[in-house]
């Protein structure tokens, strides 16, 4: 091939469009035969200004906050709900399980759509469903527990659309260290929203005397988020941050996308780590306020709750601890990552492993010391949650840099599906079942003891997750380099490749 006369200059000839699909036989980690490098010109300017990108981040963070507030308002008033409907621990855990199940089953659909269609419209439609069903959950009567279960399942539609798509938009607005910071800010709102969910849920129930008001706060705030998203959230071209606005489009099938991800060892092992983390945090988030309330009763510090309005002090404190550890842990994890990443290419999964394994002794102490000292219990809850919170932003960053832009929504969706299916979709219900079984086998076992023994499953999941992240360190360096070579086109060829499926695009999706 004559490389001298094939392309005269970037000014003389427009840069051909390029896509990261695999129809040309593109294999994971392979360089693409492209007519031009994907490395951007210095004179190129992104299609979305930095100011507008910052505004978009603020809107996305606000909606993410509401998503997790809504998810955990039920946990904040769980004792009230159990007494109102007169249900067991396992049935109460089912409320979270049906929500997570719909969330994980729909995530692959939204991941497929998010890699191919306008992501802003997808989020708006999903959030509209979320607002209607979340508000509807607050209207159920005492004889309609089945309706509450159904509406909680439908709430997952909105959250599935948002959680799979929003991180990919951030990935297309920022790159490098700036992306890490923005992802950190976005994911800090997971624990912050979760903590505020406990606080606003319990606070609303106490102020009104009706737990159903706890489910009306986030839909009201969500209307504001929906309007802000309509006017202030852009839909940047996929890969815009890496290509200085040109963007990357793909023409691969869903099966090809899945095959690509399954060959990506860093993605597979880190997703298994995410699954363990989801199991652990989902179980703790749902049951710890109730566990602490029962610990108070066991120590004789307060009477057992038999009415519809229970003491919510533990929800307030646990929510405040979750907010504080979420902010500190997220910022600390990102800071350590940025300091070590240049010196140690495997630093990110190593940070996640340390966070998971370090939380294990804290969890054991939390479970066994609760019957004797509530203050000491909260101290170890703080440190355990702090260590777990190191992971959220770092894990999101890992996914963005080991997966090519045109497959990130699918990667997010599959990680969500597997993580929730084997993680927090079943862990609240499973712990409730174990608690009920222990109490049934020995009628003299207290509610506190049965729940305490069931919670022992959580530290073992922490050990398993730490092992998965340690395995990820073995592959992260090569997988990251493979994506960099693919997107930046570090070894371009000058001649055309008739079967190539790479295509640059400076247009947003329709």
Coordinates of C-alpha atoms in Angstrom, one line a residue, residues 76-303:
X76 CA -36.4 4.2 56.9
X77 CA -40.0 3.4 57.8
X78 CA -39.8 -0.4 57.5
X79 CA -41.0 -1.0 61.1
X80 CA -44.0 1.1 60.4
X81 CA -44.8 -0.8 57.2
X82 CA -44.4 -4.2 58.9
X83 CA -46.9 -3.2 61.6
X84 CA -49.3 -1.5 59.2
X85 CA -49.6 -4.6 57.0
X86 CA -48.8 -7.1 59.7
X87 CA -46.1 -8.9 57.7
X88 CA -43.0 -11.0 58.5
X89 CA -39.4 -10.1 58.0
X90 CA -39.2 -12.1 54.8
X91 CA -42.3 -10.5 53.3
X92 CA -40.9 -7.0 54.2
X93 CA -37.7 -7.9 52.5
X94 CA -39.7 -8.8 49.4
X95 CA -40.5 -5.1 48.9
X96 CA -36.9 -4.4 48.1
X97 CA -36.5 -7.6 46.1
X98 CA -39.3 -6.9 43.6
X99 CA -38.0 -3.4 43.0
X100 CA -34.4 -4.7 42.3
X101 CA -35.7 -7.5 40.2
X102 CA -37.6 -5.2 37.8
X103 CA -34.6 -2.9 37.8
X104 CA -32.2 -5.6 36.8
X105 CA -34.5 -7.2 34.2
X106 CA -35.0 -4.0 32.4
X107 CA -31.4 -2.8 32.6
X108 CA -30.2 -4.8 29.5
X109 CA -33.1 -3.3 27.4
X110 CA -32.1 0.3 28.4
X111 CA -28.4 -0.6 27.9
X112 CA -29.2 -1.7 24.3
X113 CA -31.2 1.4 23.6
X114 CA -28.6 3.6 25.3
X115 CA -25.8 2.5 22.9
X116 CA -28.0 3.2 19.9
X117 CA -30.6 6.0 20.5
X118 CA -31.0 9.4 22.1
X119 CA -30.0 8.9 25.8
X120 CA -31.7 12.0 27.0
X121 CA -35.1 10.9 25.7
X122 CA -34.6 7.4 27.3
X123 CA -33.9 9.0 30.7
X124 CA -36.9 11.3 30.4
X125 CA -39.3 8.5 29.6
X126 CA -38.0 6.3 32.4
X127 CA -38.1 9.1 35.0
X128 CA -41.7 9.9 34.1
X129 CA -42.7 6.3 34.8
X130 CA -40.7 6.5 38.1
X131 CA -42.5 9.6 39.2
X132 CA -46.0 8.2 38.6
X133 CA -45.4 4.8 40.2
X134 CA -43.4 6.2 43.2
X135 CA -46.3 8.6 44.0
X136 CA -48.8 5.8 43.5
X137 CA -47.0 3.7 46.1
X138 CA -48.1 6.2 48.7
X139 CA -51.8 5.8 48.0
X140 CA -52.2 2.1 49.0
X141 CA -54.6 1.0 51.7
X142 CA -54.1 -1.5 54.4
X143 CA -55.7 -4.3 52.4
X144 CA -53.6 -3.6 49.3
X145 CA -50.1 -4.8 50.1
X146 CA -50.0 -6.6 46.8
X147 CA -50.5 -3.3 45.0
X148 CA -47.6 -1.8 47.0
X149 CA -45.4 -4.7 45.8
X150 CA -46.5 -4.2 42.2
X151 CA -45.9 -0.4 42.3
X152 CA -42.5 -0.9 43.9
X153 CA -41.6 -3.2 41.0
X154 CA -42.6 -0.6 38.4
X155 CA -40.5 2.0 40.1
X156 CA -37.5 0.0 38.9
X157 CA -38.4 0.9 35.3
X158 CA -37.4 4.5 35.8
X159 CA -34.2 3.7 37.8
X160 CA -33.1 1.2 35.2
X161 CA -33.3 3.7 32.4
X162 CA -31.3 6.3 34.4
X163 CA -28.6 4.2 36.1
X164 CA -27.6 2.6 32.8
X165 CA -27.4 5.8 30.7
X166 CA -26.3 8.6 33.0
X167 CA -22.7 7.4 33.7
X168 CA -22.1 7.0 29.9
X169 CA -23.1 10.7 29.4
X170 CA -20.6 11.8 32.0
X171 CA -18.0 9.6 30.2
X172 CA -18.7 11.5 27.0
X173 CA -18.5 15.0 28.6
X174 CA -15.2 14.5 30.4
X175 CA -12.0 12.5 30.1
X176 CA -8.9 11.7 32.2
X177 CA -8.5 13.0 35.7
X178 CA -11.5 15.4 35.2
X179 CA -13.7 12.4 34.4
X180 CA -12.6 10.6 37.6
X181 CA -13.6 13.7 39.7
X182 CA -17.0 14.0 38.0
X183 CA -17.7 10.3 38.3
X184 CA -16.7 10.6 42.0
X185 CA -19.1 13.5 42.5
X186 CA -21.9 11.6 40.7
X187 CA -21.4 8.4 42.7
X188 CA -21.0 10.2 46.0
X189 CA -24.8 10.8 45.7
X190 CA -25.5 7.1 46.0
X191 CA -24.7 6.9 49.7
X192 CA -25.7 10.5 50.3
X193 CA -29.1 9.8 48.7
X194 CA -29.4 6.5 50.6
X195 CA -28.7 8.3 53.9
X196 CA -31.1 11.1 53.1
X197 CA -33.7 8.5 52.2
X198 CA -33.7 7.1 55.7
X199 CA -33.8 10.6 57.2
X200 CA -36.5 12.1 55.0
X201 CA -38.6 8.9 55.2
X202 CA -38.5 8.7 59.0
X203 CA -38.9 12.5 59.4
X204 CA -41.9 12.6 57.1
X205 CA -43.5 9.7 58.9
X206 CA -42.9 11.4 62.3
X207 CA -44.2 14.8 61.3
X208 CA -47.4 13.5 59.6
X209 CA -48.0 10.4 61.7
X210 CA -48.4 8.5 58.4
X211 CA -45.6 6.4 56.8
X212 CA -47.1 6.9 53.4
X213 CA -46.0 10.5 53.3
X214 CA -42.4 9.2 53.3
X215 CA -43.1 8.0 49.7
X216 CA -44.4 11.4 48.5
X217 CA -41.3 13.5 49.0
X218 CA -39.1 12.2 46.2
X219 CA -41.8 12.3 43.5
X220 CA -42.4 16.0 44.3
X221 CA -38.7 16.7 44.1
X222 CA -38.5 14.5 41.0
X223 CA -40.8 16.8 39.0
X224 CA -38.1 19.5 39.4
X225 CA -35.4 17.1 38.2
X226 CA -37.5 16.2 35.2
X227 CA -37.9 19.8 34.1
X228 CA -34.2 20.5 34.7
X229 CA -33.2 17.5 32.6
X230 CA -35.5 18.6 29.7
X231 CA -33.7 22.0 29.4
X232 CA -30.2 21.5 30.8
X233 CA -29.1 18.0 30.0
X234 CA -27.4 17.4 26.6
X235 CA -26.9 14.2 24.6
X236 CA -23.2 14.3 23.6
X237 CA -21.8 12.1 20.8
X238 CA -20.5 8.8 22.2
X239 CA -16.8 9.0 22.7
X240 CA -16.9 12.8 22.4
X241 CA -14.4 13.3 25.3
X242 CA -11.8 11.0 23.8
X243 CA -12.1 12.4 20.2
X244 CA -12.6 16.1 21.1
X245 CA -16.2 16.2 20.0
X246 CA -16.1 13.9 16.9
X247 CA -17.7 11.0 18.7
X248 CA -17.7 7.4 17.8
X249 CA -20.6 5.3 16.5
X250 CA -21.0 1.6 16.2
X251 CA -22.8 -0.9 14.0
X252 CA -22.5 -4.1 16.0
X253 CA -25.3 -6.4 17.1
X254 CA -26.2 -7.0 20.8
X255 CA -24.7 -10.5 20.7
X256 CA -21.4 -9.1 19.4
X257 CA -21.4 -6.5 22.2
X258 CA -22.0 -9.2 24.8
X259 CA -19.2 -11.4 23.4
X260 CA -16.8 -8.4 23.5
X261 CA -17.6 -7.8 27.2
X262 CA -17.3 -11.5 28.1
X263 CA -13.8 -11.5 26.6
X264 CA -12.9 -8.4 28.7
X265 CA -11.5 -10.1 31.8
X266 CA -11.2 -6.8 33.8
X267 CA -14.9 -6.2 33.2
X268 CA -15.9 -9.7 34.1
X269 CA -14.0 -10.0 37.4
X270 CA -14.8 -6.4 38.5
X271 CA -18.5 -7.1 37.8
X272 CA -18.3 -10.1 40.1
X273 CA -16.8 -7.8 42.7
X274 CA -19.6 -5.3 42.1
X275 CA -22.1 -8.2 42.7
X276 CA -20.5 -9.1 46.0
X277 CA -20.5 -5.4 47.0
X278 CA -24.2 -5.0 46.0
X279 CA -25.2 -8.1 48.0
X280 CA -23.4 -6.7 51.1
X281 CA -24.5 -3.1 50.9
X282 CA -28.1 -4.0 49.9
X283 CA -28.5 -6.3 52.9
X284 CA -27.0 -3.8 55.3
X285 CA -28.8 -0.8 53.9
X286 CA -32.2 -2.5 54.2
X287 CA -31.8 -4.3 57.6
X288 CA -29.3 -2.3 59.8
X289 CA -31.8 0.4 61.0
X290 CA -34.2 -2.4 62.0
X291 CA -31.3 -4.4 63.6
X292 CA -30.2 -1.3 65.6
X293 CA -33.8 -0.7 66.8
X294 CA -34.0 -4.3 68.0
X295 CA -30.7 -3.9 69.7
X296 CA -32.1 -1.0 71.7
X297 CA -35.0 -3.2 72.8
X298 CA -32.6 -6.0 73.7
X299 CA -30.6 -3.7 76.0
X300 CA -33.8 -2.4 77.6
X301 CA -33.2 1.1 76.3
X302 CA -36.6 1.4 74.7
X303 CA -39.8 -0.6 74.6

